[in-house]
PDB file of C-alpha atoms and ligand atoms in Angstrom:
ATOM      1  CA  UNK Y   3     100.325 108.200  69.358  1.00  0.00           C
ATOM      2  CA  UNK Y   4     103.352 107.251  71.428  1.00  0.00           C
ATOM      3  CA  UNK Y   5     106.431 109.497  71.182  1.00  0.00           C
ATOM      4  CA  UNK Y   6     108.750 106.475  70.855  1.00  0.00           C
ATOM      5  CA  UNK Y   7     108.328 102.788  71.577  1.00  0.00           C
ATOM      6  CA  UNK Y   8     110.770 103.052  74.525  1.00  0.00           C
ATOM      7  CA  UNK Y   9     108.597 105.737  76.132  1.00  0.00           C
ATOM      8  CA  UNK Y  10     105.852 103.599  77.600  1.00  0.00           C
ATOM      9  CA  UNK Y  11     104.378 103.059  81.072  1.00  0.00           C
ATOM     10  CA  UNK Y  12     106.578 100.884  83.283  1.00  0.00           C
ATOM     11  CA  UNK Y  13     109.738 101.426  81.196  1.00  0.00           C
ATOM     12  CA  UNK Y  14     112.883 102.574  82.993  1.00  0.00           C
ATOM     13  CA  UNK Y  15     114.627 105.883  82.277  1.00  0.00           C
ATOM     14  CA  UNK Y  16     117.929 107.205  83.621  1.00  0.00           C
ATOM     15  CA  UNK Y  17     118.702 110.906  83.436  1.00  0.00           C
ATOM     16  CA  UNK Y  18     122.108 112.239  84.445  1.00  0.00           C
ATOM     17  CA  UNK Y  19     122.111 115.794  85.710  1.00  0.00           C
ATOM     18  CA  UNK Y  20     118.457 115.082  86.431  1.00  0.00           C
ATOM     19  CA  UNK Y  21     118.222 117.053  89.665  1.00  0.00           C
ATOM     20  CA  UNK Y  22     117.753 120.414  87.993  1.00  0.00           C
ATOM     21  CA  UNK Y  23     117.014 122.331  84.805  1.00  0.00           C
ATOM     22  CA  UNK Y  24     116.456 120.466  81.547  1.00  0.00           C
ATOM     23  CA  UNK Y  25     117.050 116.995  83.038  1.00  0.00           C
ATOM     24  CA  UNK Y  26     114.439 117.563  85.723  1.00  0.00           C
ATOM     25  CA  UNK Y  27     111.925 118.924  83.203  1.00  0.00           C
ATOM     26  CA  UNK Y  28     112.367 115.795  81.072  1.00  0.00           C
ATOM     27  CA  UNK Y  29     112.075 113.613  84.199  1.00  0.00           C
ATOM     28  CA  UNK Y  30     108.757 115.267  85.026  1.00  0.00           C
ATOM     29  CA  UNK Y  31     107.435 114.493  81.517  1.00  0.00           C
ATOM     30  CA  UNK Y  32     108.566 110.867  81.695  1.00  0.00           C
ATOM     31  CA  UNK Y  33     107.090 110.338  85.176  1.00  0.00           C
ATOM     32  CA  UNK Y  34     103.803 111.777  83.862  1.00  0.00           C
ATOM     33  CA  UNK Y  35     103.969 109.281  80.979  1.00  0.00           C
ATOM     34  CA  UNK Y  36     104.254 106.434  83.499  1.00  0.00           C
ATOM     35  CA  UNK Y  37     107.965 105.632  83.260  1.00  0.00           C
ATOM     36  CA  UNK Y  38     110.043 104.657  86.276  1.00  0.00           C
ATOM     37  CA  UNK Y  39     112.741 107.310  86.397  1.00  0.00           C
ATOM     38  CA  UNK Y  40     116.167 107.353  88.024  1.00  0.00           C
ATOM     39  CA  UNK Y  41     117.761 110.749  88.588  1.00  0.00           C
ATOM     40  CA  UNK Y  42     121.564 110.662  88.728  1.00  0.00           C
ATOM     41  CA  UNK Y  43     123.231 113.816  89.971  1.00  0.00           C
ATOM     42  CA  UNK Y  44     126.251 114.868  92.015  1.00  0.00           C
ATOM     43  CA  UNK Y  45     124.292 117.487  93.980  1.00  0.00           C
ATOM     44  CA  UNK Y  46     122.721 115.521  96.861  1.00  0.00           C
ATOM     45  CA  UNK Y  47     120.727 118.465  98.227  1.00  0.00           C
ATOM     46  CA  UNK Y  48     119.264 119.327  94.823  1.00  0.00           C
ATOM     47  CA  UNK Y  49     118.511 115.624  94.213  1.00  0.00           C
ATOM     48  CA  UNK Y  50     116.358 115.584  97.345  1.00  0.00           C
ATOM     49  CA  UNK Y  51     114.512 118.725  96.189  1.00  0.00           C
ATOM     50  CA  UNK Y  52     113.964 117.148  92.752  1.00  0.00           C
ATOM     51  CA  UNK Y  53     112.759 113.905  94.332  1.00  0.00           C
ATOM     52  CA  UNK Y  54     110.130 115.855  96.285  1.00  0.00           C
ATOM     53  CA  UNK Y  55     109.140 117.782  93.146  1.00  0.00           C
ATOM     54  CA  UNK Y  56     108.461 114.439  91.447  1.00  0.00           C
ATOM     55  CA  UNK Y  57     106.273 113.322  94.343  1.00  0.00           C
ATOM     56  CA  UNK Y  58     108.783 110.740  95.574  1.00  0.00           C
ATOM     57  CA  UNK Y  59     108.334 108.751  92.360  1.00  0.00           C
ATOM     58  CA  UNK Y  60     111.969 108.797  91.193  1.00  0.00           C
ATOM     59  CA  UNK Y  61     114.951 106.725  92.270  1.00  0.00           C
ATOM     60  CA  UNK Y  62     117.617 109.195  93.406  1.00  0.00           C
ATOM     61  CA  UNK Y  63     121.224 108.149  92.883  1.00  0.00           C
ATOM     62  CA  UNK Y  64     124.101 110.400  93.877  1.00  0.00           C
ATOM     63  CA  UNK Y  65     126.523 110.047  90.984  1.00  0.00           C
ATOM     64  CA  UNK Y  66     129.592 111.763  89.591  1.00  0.00           C
ATOM     65  CA  UNK Y  67     129.447 111.130  85.842  1.00  0.00           C
ATOM     66  CA  UNK Y  68     133.143 112.037  85.568  1.00  0.00           C
ATOM     67  CA  UNK Y  69     133.930 108.801  87.422  1.00  0.00           C
ATOM     68  CA  UNK Y  70     133.595 105.525  85.513  1.00  0.00           C
ATOM     69  CA  UNK Y  71     133.194 103.674  88.837  1.00  0.00           C
ATOM     70  CA  UNK Y  72     130.416 105.999  89.964  1.00  0.00           C
ATOM     71  CA  UNK Y  73     128.507 105.480  86.700  1.00  0.00           C
ATOM     72  CA  UNK Y  74     129.042 101.697  87.009  1.00  0.00           C
ATOM     73  CA  UNK Y  75     127.534 101.865  90.501  1.00  0.00           C
ATOM     74  CA  UNK Y  76     124.634 103.894  89.073  1.00  0.00           C
ATOM     75  CA  UNK Y  77     123.952 101.217  86.434  1.00  0.00           C
ATOM     76  CA  UNK Y  78     124.073  98.425  89.032  1.00  0.00           C
ATOM     77  CA  UNK Y  79     121.659 100.290  91.289  1.00  0.00           C
ATOM     78  CA  UNK Y  80     119.176 101.212  88.535  1.00  0.00           C
ATOM     79  CA  UNK Y  81     119.164  97.754  86.963  1.00  0.00           C
ATOM     80  CA  UNK Y  82     118.938  96.103  90.415  1.00  0.00           C
ATOM     81  CA  UNK Y  83     116.117  98.291  91.733  1.00  0.00           C
ATOM     82  CA  UNK Y  84     114.168  99.230  88.600  1.00  0.00           C
ATOM     83  CA  UNK Y  85     115.184  96.734  85.900  1.00  0.00           C
ATOM     84  CA  UNK Y  86     116.603  97.070  82.369  1.00  0.00           C
ATOM     85  CA  UNK Y  87     116.981 100.590  81.039  1.00  0.00           C
ATOM     86  CA  UNK Y  88     114.934 101.709  78.027  1.00  0.00           C
ATOM     87  CA  UNK Y  89     115.667 105.449  78.023  1.00  0.00           C
ATOM     88  CA  UNK Y  90     119.112 106.893  78.698  1.00  0.00           C
ATOM     89  CA  UNK Y  91     119.647 110.644  78.823  1.00  0.00           C
ATOM     90  CA  UNK Y  92     123.272 111.731  79.260  1.00  0.00           C
ATOM     91  CA  UNK Y  93     122.666 115.316  80.222  1.00  0.00           C
ATOM     92  CA  UNK Y  94     124.890 116.311  83.171  1.00  0.00           C
ATOM     93  CA  UNK Y  95     127.289 119.142  82.496  1.00  0.00           C
ATOM     94  CA  UNK Y  96     129.021 122.093  84.100  1.00  0.00           C
ATOM     95  CA  UNK Y  97     130.035 125.546  82.919  1.00  0.00           C
ATOM     96  CA  UNK Y  98     133.438 127.107  83.461  1.00  0.00           C
ATOM     97  CA  UNK Y  99     136.433 126.048  81.440  1.00  0.00           C
ATOM     98  CA  UNK Y 100     137.605 129.041  79.447  1.00  0.00           C
ATOM     99  CA  UNK Y 101     140.021 129.456  76.556  1.00  0.00           C
ATOM    100  CA  UNK Y 102     143.210 127.447  76.112  1.00  0.00           C
ATOM    101  CA  UNK Y 103     145.145 129.732  78.496  1.00  0.00           C
ATOM    102  CA  UNK Y 104     142.667 129.122  81.340  1.00  0.00           C
ATOM    103  CA  UNK Y 105     143.372 126.948  84.387  1.00  0.00           C
ATOM    104  CA  UNK Y 106     144.339 123.437  83.191  1.00  0.00           C
ATOM    105  CA  UNK Y 107     142.510 121.890  86.173  1.00  0.00           C
ATOM    106  CA  UNK Y 108     139.301 123.584  84.998  1.00  0.00           C
ATOM    107  CA  UNK Y 109     139.756 122.068  81.522  1.00  0.00           C
ATOM    108  CA  UNK Y 110     140.343 118.618  83.016  1.00  0.00           C
ATOM    109  CA  UNK Y 111     137.204 118.777  85.125  1.00  0.00           C
ATOM    110  CA  UNK Y 112     135.051 120.196  82.352  1.00  0.00           C
ATOM    111  CA  UNK Y 113     136.106 117.517  79.859  1.00  0.00           C
ATOM    112  CA  UNK Y 114     135.728 114.810  82.519  1.00  0.00           C
ATOM    113  CA  UNK Y 115     132.139 115.812  83.279  1.00  0.00           C
ATOM    114  CA  UNK Y 116     130.840 117.151  79.954  1.00  0.00           C
ATOM    115  CA  UNK Y 117     132.504 114.703  77.555  1.00  0.00           C
ATOM    116  CA  UNK Y 118     133.681 111.669  79.511  1.00  0.00           C
ATOM    117  CA  UNK Y 119     130.459 111.750  81.532  1.00  0.00           C
ATOM    118  CA  UNK Y 120     128.527 111.085  78.315  1.00  0.00           C
ATOM    119  CA  UNK Y 121     130.985 108.394  77.220  1.00  0.00           C
ATOM    120  CA  UNK Y 122     130.784 106.702  80.635  1.00  0.00           C
ATOM    121  CA  UNK Y 123     126.983 106.652  80.466  1.00  0.00           C
ATOM    122  CA  UNK Y 124     127.017 105.121  76.979  1.00  0.00           C
ATOM    123  CA  UNK Y 125     129.678 102.527  77.782  1.00  0.00           C
ATOM    124  CA  UNK Y 126     127.882 101.471  80.944  1.00  0.00           C
ATOM    125  CA  UNK Y 127     124.286 101.235  79.744  1.00  0.00           C
ATOM    126  CA  UNK Y 128     124.450 100.544  75.989  1.00  0.00           C
ATOM    127  CA  UNK Y 129     125.733  96.943  75.972  1.00  0.00           C
ATOM    128  CA  UNK Y 130     122.720  95.830  78.049  1.00  0.00           C
ATOM    129  CA  UNK Y 131     120.332  97.818  75.856  1.00  0.00           C
ATOM    130  CA  UNK Y 132     121.828  96.258  72.711  1.00  0.00           C
ATOM    131  CA  UNK Y 133     121.773  92.645  73.930  1.00  0.00           C
ATOM    132  CA  UNK Y 134     118.182  92.907  75.152  1.00  0.00           C
ATOM    133  CA  UNK Y 135     115.452  92.711  72.516  1.00  0.00           C
ATOM    134  CA  UNK Y 136     113.676  95.806  73.825  1.00  0.00           C
ATOM    135  CA  UNK Y 137     113.191  99.215  72.225  1.00  0.00           C
ATOM    136  CA  UNK Y 138     115.647 101.826  73.435  1.00  0.00           C
ATOM    137  CA  UNK Y 139     116.165 105.559  73.266  1.00  0.00           C
ATOM    138  CA  UNK Y 140     119.387 107.477  73.922  1.00  0.00           C
ATOM    139  CA  UNK Y 141     119.520 111.243  74.191  1.00  0.00           C
ATOM    140  CA  UNK Y 142     122.785 113.099  74.722  1.00  0.00           C
ATOM    141  CA  UNK Y 143     122.621 116.785  75.542  1.00  0.00           C
ATOM    142  CA  UNK Y 144     124.923 118.810  73.349  1.00  0.00           C
ATOM    143  CA  UNK Y 145     124.934 122.541  72.698  1.00  0.00           C
ATOM    144  CA  UNK Y 146     124.915 125.016  69.836  1.00  0.00           C
ATOM    145  CA  UNK Y 147     128.376 125.943  71.144  1.00  0.00           C
ATOM    146  CA  UNK Y 148     129.612 122.527  69.990  1.00  0.00           C
ATOM    147  CA  UNK Y 149     128.458 123.410  66.464  1.00  0.00           C
ATOM    148  CA  UNK Y 150     128.978 127.141  65.925  1.00  0.00           C
ATOM    149  CA  UNK Y 151     132.042 127.411  68.253  1.00  0.00           C
ATOM    150  CA  UNK Y 152     131.655 130.942  69.713  1.00  0.00           C
ATOM    151  CA  UNK Y 153     134.964 132.128  71.191  1.00  0.00           C
ATOM    152  CA  UNK Y 154     135.394 132.564  74.961  1.00  0.00           C
ATOM    153  CA  UNK Y 155     134.757 129.127  76.388  1.00  0.00           C
ATOM    154  CA  UNK Y 156     136.827 126.845  74.198  1.00  0.00           C
ATOM    155  CA  UNK Y 157     136.794 124.038  76.797  1.00  0.00           C
ATOM    156  CA  UNK Y 158     132.994 123.878  76.730  1.00  0.00           C
ATOM    157  CA  UNK Y 159     132.988 124.009  72.894  1.00  0.00           C
ATOM    158  CA  UNK Y 160     135.498 121.141  72.759  1.00  0.00           C
ATOM    159  CA  UNK Y 161     133.414 118.991  75.102  1.00  0.00           C
ATOM    160  CA  UNK Y 162     130.159 119.690  73.259  1.00  0.00           C
ATOM    161  CA  UNK Y 163     131.812 119.105  69.846  1.00  0.00           C
ATOM    162  CA  UNK Y 164     132.876 115.750  71.277  1.00  0.00           C
ATOM    163  CA  UNK Y 165     129.333 114.994  72.429  1.00  0.00           C
ATOM    164  CA  UNK Y 166     128.120 115.723  68.874  1.00  0.00           C
ATOM    165  CA  UNK Y 167     130.752 113.382  67.376  1.00  0.00           C
ATOM    166  CA  UNK Y 168     130.052 110.614  69.894  1.00  0.00           C
ATOM    167  CA  UNK Y 169     126.316 110.841  69.303  1.00  0.00           C
ATOM    168  CA  UNK Y 170     126.617 110.881  65.502  1.00  0.00           C
ATOM    169  CA  UNK Y 171     128.931 107.851  65.693  1.00  0.00           C
ATOM    170  CA  UNK Y 172     126.512 106.175  68.082  1.00  0.00           C
ATOM    171  CA  UNK Y 173     123.573 106.698  65.716  1.00  0.00           C
ATOM    172  CA  UNK Y 174     125.545 105.014  62.935  1.00  0.00           C
ATOM    173  CA  UNK Y 175     126.647 102.109  65.166  1.00  0.00           C
ATOM    174  CA  UNK Y 176     123.089 101.521  66.345  1.00  0.00           C
ATOM    175  CA  UNK Y 177     121.724 101.650  62.800  1.00  0.00           C
ATOM    176  CA  UNK Y 178     124.254  98.991  61.760  1.00  0.00           C
ATOM    177  CA  UNK Y 179     123.804  96.820  64.866  1.00  0.00           C
ATOM    178  CA  UNK Y 180     120.111  96.988  65.777  1.00  0.00           C
ATOM    179  CA  UNK Y 181     118.362  98.912  62.986  1.00  0.00           C
ATOM    180  CA  UNK Y 182     115.861 101.316  64.479  1.00  0.00           C
ATOM    181  CA  UNK Y 183     115.155  99.289  67.652  1.00  0.00           C
ATOM    182  CA  UNK Y 184     117.342 101.716  69.625  1.00  0.00           C
ATOM    183  CA  UNK Y 185     117.626 105.289  68.382  1.00  0.00           C
ATOM    184  CA  UNK Y 186     120.104 108.009  69.333  1.00  0.00           C
ATOM    185  CA  UNK Y 187     119.442 111.744  69.389  1.00  0.00           C
ATOM    186  CA  UNK Y 188     121.443 114.898  70.029  1.00  0.00           C
ATOM    187  CA  UNK Y 189     119.548 117.465  72.091  1.00  0.00           C
ATOM    188  CA  UNK Y 190     120.694 120.991  71.235  1.00  0.00           C
ATOM    189  CA  UNK Y 191     119.162 123.498  73.670  1.00  0.00           C
ATOM    190  CA  UNK Y 192     119.168 127.219  73.022  1.00  0.00           C
ATOM    191  CA  UNK Y 193     119.438 129.728  75.858  1.00  0.00           C
ATOM    192  CA  UNK Y 194     117.466 128.097  78.684  1.00  0.00           C
ATOM    193  CA  UNK Y 195     116.843 129.335  82.218  1.00  0.00           C
ATOM    194  CA  UNK Y 196     118.217 126.531  84.419  1.00  0.00           C
ATOM    195  CA  UNK Y 197     120.558 125.965  87.350  1.00  0.00           C
ATOM    196  CA  UNK Y 198     123.408 126.684  84.939  1.00  0.00           C
ATOM    197  CA  UNK Y 199     122.066 130.146  84.155  1.00  0.00           C
ATOM    198  CA  UNK Y 200     120.423 131.183  87.459  1.00  0.00           C
ATOM    199  CA  UNK Y 201     123.822 132.151  88.810  1.00  0.00           C
ATOM    200  CA  UNK Y 202     123.987 134.871  86.140  1.00  0.00           C
ATOM    201  CA  UNK Y 203     120.306 135.938  86.176  1.00  0.00           C
ATOM    202  CA  UNK Y 204     118.050 136.203  89.222  1.00  0.00           C
ATOM    203  CA  UNK Y 205     114.895 135.961  87.091  1.00  0.00           C
ATOM    204  CA  UNK Y 206     114.273 134.300  83.741  1.00  0.00           C
ATOM    205  CA  UNK Y 207     115.515 136.743  81.086  1.00  0.00           C
ATOM    206  CA  UNK Y 208     112.924 137.320  78.331  1.00  0.00           C
ATOM    207  CA  UNK Y 209     115.361 135.805  75.799  1.00  0.00           C
ATOM    208  CA  UNK Y 210     115.504 132.443  77.576  1.00  0.00           C
ATOM    209  CA  UNK Y 211     113.258 129.421  77.178  1.00  0.00           C
ATOM    210  CA  UNK Y 212     112.059 127.426  80.161  1.00  0.00           C
ATOM    211  CA  UNK Y 213     113.397 123.884  80.643  1.00  0.00           C
ATOM    212  CA  UNK Y 214     109.877 122.624  79.980  1.00  0.00           C
ATOM    213  CA  UNK Y 215     109.909 124.201  76.492  1.00  0.00           C
ATOM    214  CA  UNK Y 216     113.122 122.280  75.805  1.00  0.00           C
ATOM    215  CA  UNK Y 217     111.548 119.035  77.085  1.00  0.00           C
ATOM    216  CA  UNK Y 218     108.525 119.568  74.814  1.00  0.00           C
ATOM    217  CA  UNK Y 219     110.705 120.313  71.766  1.00  0.00           C
ATOM    218  CA  UNK Y 220     112.786 117.228  72.554  1.00  0.00           C
ATOM    219  CA  UNK Y 221     109.741 114.952  72.714  1.00  0.00           C
ATOM    220  CA  UNK Y 222     108.232 116.477  69.553  1.00  0.00           C
ATOM    221  CA  UNK Y 223     111.510 115.903  67.666  1.00  0.00           C
ATOM    222  CA  UNK Y 224     111.824 112.310  68.880  1.00  0.00           C
ATOM    223  CA  UNK Y 225     108.230 111.656  67.810  1.00  0.00           C
ATOM    224  CA  UNK Y 226     109.144 112.924  64.309  1.00  0.00           C
ATOM    225  CA  UNK Y 227     112.240 110.685  64.274  1.00  0.00           C
ATOM    226  CA  UNK Y 228     114.679 113.614  64.202  1.00  0.00           C
ATOM    227  CA  UNK Y 229     118.302 113.021  65.202  1.00  0.00           C
ATOM    228  CA  UNK Y 230     119.142 116.691  65.808  1.00  0.00           C
ATOM    229  CA  UNK Y 231     116.706 117.994  68.428  1.00  0.00           C
ATOM    230  CA  UNK Y 232     117.318 121.676  67.760  1.00  0.00           C
ATOM    231  CA  UNK Y 233     115.742 124.070  70.274  1.00  0.00           C
ATOM    232  CA  UNK Y 234     115.201 127.761  69.804  1.00  0.00           C
ATOM    233  CA  UNK Y 235     114.895 130.457  72.450  1.00  0.00           C
ATOM    234  CA  UNK Y 236     113.094 133.800  72.514  1.00  0.00           C
ATOM    235  CA  UNK Y 237     116.038 135.643  70.983  1.00  0.00           C
ATOM    236  CA  UNK Y 238     117.310 133.667  68.000  1.00  0.00           C
ATOM    237  CA  UNK Y 239     115.179 132.376  65.145  1.00  0.00           C
ATOM    238  CA  UNK Y 240     115.817 129.115  63.288  1.00  0.00           C
ATOM    239  CA  UNK Y 241     116.799 131.136  60.197  1.00  0.00           C
ATOM    240  CA  UNK Y 242     119.547 132.952  62.132  1.00  0.00           C
ATOM    241  CA  UNK Y 243     120.711 129.689  63.728  1.00  0.00           C
ATOM    242  CA  UNK Y 244     120.755 128.028  60.300  1.00  0.00           C
ATOM    243  CA  UNK Y 245     122.952 130.799  58.873  1.00  0.00           C
ATOM    244  CA  UNK Y 246     125.345 130.569  61.843  1.00  0.00           C
ATOM    245  CA  UNK Y 247     125.743 126.818  61.286  1.00  0.00           C
ATOM    246  CA  UNK Y 248     126.272 127.289  57.542  1.00  0.00           C
ATOM    247  CA  UNK Y 249     128.748 130.133  58.038  1.00  0.00           C
ATOM    248  CA  UNK Y 250     130.840 128.018  60.390  1.00  0.00           C
ATOM    249  CA  UNK Y 251     130.953 125.100  57.914  1.00  0.00           C
ATOM    250  CA  UNK Y 252     131.730 127.484  55.056  1.00  0.00           C
ATOM    251  CA  UNK Y 253     134.810 128.846  56.857  1.00  0.00           C
ATOM    252  CA  UNK Y 254     136.365 125.606  55.569  1.00  0.00           C
ATOM    253  CA  UNK Y 255     134.793 125.423  52.119  1.00  0.00           C
ATOM    254  CA  UNK Y 256     135.314 129.151  51.410  1.00  0.00           C
ATOM    255  CA  UNK Y 257     138.883 129.280  52.792  1.00  0.00           C
ATOM    256  CA  UNK Y 258     138.088 131.899  55.426  1.00  0.00           C
ATOM    257  CA  UNK Y 259     140.024 132.326  58.703  1.00  0.00           C
ATOM    258  CA  UNK Y 260     138.951 130.256  61.719  1.00  0.00           C
ATOM    259  CA  UNK Y 261     135.920 131.673  63.532  1.00  0.00           C
ATOM    260  CA  UNK Y 262     135.636 134.362  60.859  1.00  0.00           C
ATOM    261  CA  UNK Y 263     132.242 135.339  62.271  1.00  0.00           C
ATOM    262  CA  UNK Y 264     134.181 137.139  65.010  1.00  0.00           C
ATOM    263  CA  UNK Y 265     137.132 138.264  62.813  1.00  0.00           C
ATOM    264  CA  UNK Y 266     137.321 142.065  62.301  1.00  0.00           C
ATOM    265  CA  UNK Y 267     137.666 141.636  58.502  1.00  0.00           C
ATOM    266  CA  UNK Y 268     134.636 139.336  58.235  1.00  0.00           C
ATOM    267  CA  UNK Y 269     132.212 140.499  60.922  1.00  0.00           C
ATOM    268  CA  UNK Y 270     130.290 142.782  58.559  1.00  0.00           C
ATOM    269  CA  UNK Y 271     130.224 140.189  55.772  1.00  0.00           C
ATOM    270  CA  UNK Y 272     128.725 137.718  58.231  1.00  0.00           C
ATOM    271  CA  UNK Y 273     126.194 140.285  59.483  1.00  0.00           C
ATOM    272  CA  UNK Y 274     125.063 140.818  55.881  1.00  0.00           C
ATOM    273  CA  UNK Y 275     124.840 137.029  55.269  1.00  0.00           C
ATOM    274  CA  UNK Y 276     122.898 136.513  58.515  1.00  0.00           C
ATOM    275  CA  UNK Y 277     120.353 139.224  57.718  1.00  0.00           C
ATOM    276  CA  UNK Y 278     119.726 138.295  54.039  1.00  0.00           C
ATOM    277  CA  UNK Y 279     116.145 137.301  53.183  1.00  0.00           C
TER     278      UNK Y 279
HETATM  279  P1  NAI O  25     121.587 122.624  85.360  1.00  0.00           P
HETATM  280  O1  NAI O  25     122.788 123.134  86.076  1.00  0.00           O
HETATM  281  O2  NAI O  25     120.253 123.095  85.788  1.00  0.00           O
HETATM  282  O3  NAI O  25     121.581 121.032  85.342  1.00  0.00           O
HETATM  283  C1  NAI O  25     122.769 120.294  85.230  1.00  0.00           C
HETATM  284  C2  NAI O  25     122.774 119.244  86.327  1.00  0.00           C
HETATM  285  O4  NAI O  25     123.974 118.451  86.153  1.00  0.00           O
HETATM  286  C3  NAI O  25     122.840 119.838  87.741  1.00  0.00           C
HETATM  287  O5  NAI O  25     121.814 119.303  88.556  1.00  0.00           O
HETATM  288  C4  NAI O  25     124.216 119.412  88.256  1.00  0.00           C
HETATM  289  O6  NAI O  25     124.268 119.158  89.652  1.00  0.00           O
HETATM  290  C5  NAI O  25     124.461 118.148  87.448  1.00  0.00           C
HETATM  291  N1  NAI O  25     125.878 117.792  87.384  1.00  0.00           N
HETATM  292  C6  NAI O  25     126.938 118.623  87.210  1.00  0.00           C
HETATM  293  N2  NAI O  25     128.072 117.913  87.273  1.00  0.00           N
HETATM  294  C7  NAI O  25     127.731 116.624  87.460  1.00  0.00           C
HETATM  295  C8  NAI O  25     128.472 115.429  87.622  1.00  0.00           C
HETATM  296  N3  NAI O  25     129.810 115.427  87.609  1.00  0.00           N
HETATM  297  N4  NAI O  25     127.797 114.269  87.824  1.00  0.00           N
HETATM  298  C9  NAI O  25     126.427 114.260  87.860  1.00  0.00           C
HETATM  299  N5  NAI O  25     125.680 115.369  87.750  1.00  0.00           N
HETATM  300  C10 NAI O  25     126.325 116.533  87.540  1.00  0.00           C
HETATM  301  O7  NAI O  25     121.855 122.999  83.824  1.00  0.00           O
HETATM  302  P2  NAI O  25     121.036 122.689  82.492  1.00  0.00           P
HETATM  303  O8  NAI O  25     121.079 123.930  81.712  1.00  0.00           O
HETATM  304  O9  NAI O  25     119.740 122.039  82.779  1.00  0.00           O
HETATM  305  O10 NAI O  25     122.012 121.672  81.783  1.00  0.00           O
HETATM  306  C11 NAI O  25     121.567 120.468  81.178  1.00  0.00           C
HETATM  307  C12 NAI O  25     122.315 120.283  79.894  1.00  0.00           C
HETATM  308  O11 NAI O  25     121.920 121.292  78.956  1.00  0.00           O
HETATM  309  C13 NAI O  25     123.836 120.396  80.002  1.00  0.00           C
HETATM  310  O12 NAI O  25     124.422 119.368  79.229  1.00  0.00           O
HETATM  311  C14 NAI O  25     124.146 121.752  79.391  1.00  0.00           C
HETATM  312  O13 NAI O  25     125.456 121.810  78.878  1.00  0.00           O
HETATM  313  C15 NAI O  25     123.084 121.798  78.322  1.00  0.00           C
HETATM  314  N6  NAI O  25     122.806 123.136  77.778  1.00  0.00           N
HETATM  315  C16 NAI O  25     122.203 124.095  78.556  1.00  0.00           C
HETATM  316  C17 NAI O  25     121.932 125.340  78.019  1.00  0.00           C
HETATM  317  C18 NAI O  25     121.282 126.425  78.826  1.00  0.00           C
HETATM  318  O14 NAI O  25     121.131 127.564  78.315  1.00  0.00           O
HETATM  319  N7  NAI O  25     120.885 126.182  80.040  1.00  0.00           N
HETATM  320  C19 NAI O  25     122.255 125.654  76.600  1.00  0.00           C
HETATM  321  C20 NAI O  25     122.855 124.578  75.885  1.00  0.00           C
HETATM  322  C21 NAI O  25     123.116 123.366  76.469  1.00  0.00           C
END
């Protein structure tokens, strides 16, 4: 059975941040399924390595997703060389950022790449996908940090919260405009050993998943028709994740302080809630 009607031999896929990590793992799966894949990435050297890893089968387009003009040039190139896009994966992102007192330039860049990059991809590719009569699939890569909001890197949390909002809004818009011909999905990786994490760990930590495990979970979730493509890792179970999500939402409904999970008066209460059978 096919994963999704847009995932079929000869269809065109674009993956931003496709030169490494999760994007590259998904690219490998789509190439194996017979799609014509364009990798868009700002790292030219890594793009060349990724192109070789895919046996020269991908179109490589140096792109800065933070720039609307660069993403417009990407769309023109992909549509000109490969044809109309069926699968769009807005996945490029960077780390860094920090809390609200951190370097303002770092915040600007992080939001430009991690949030506006997704918006640019959608604004550039979606109109063509909507006006065509073909099946389409859109995956935006979010993060658990955009849902459970751990303190430390507020800039990253803000961007990933935005990606969640944009993708939820997109799913609604698509449902109203084209029914289920084009579907939208939010990919939520757990701790994954990728380019983003290799700078902190020389070898894959036991707690981390491989990018290929994320790609498999993503495809399985799409095949089931799930919107939230929730990934685990080797450290945190779904039950613990579920309690973290609930606890965050219940800060509002229970009148607790913001981020009470990390508040000295609430830490132990949360620990008890998280460990309950
Ligand atoms: P990665 O660093 O291996 O891949 C990200 C790719 O994006 C890189 O090839 C990089 O060159 C590219 N990129 C960065 N800025 C760009 C720009 N301005 N324009 C175009 N390309 C750009 O990292 P990973 O982990 O594969 O990241 C993929 C997605 O997964 C990201 O959205 C990240 O936030 C998300 N994620 C990753 C987690 C992890 O544990 N690795 C956990 C949760 C989410």
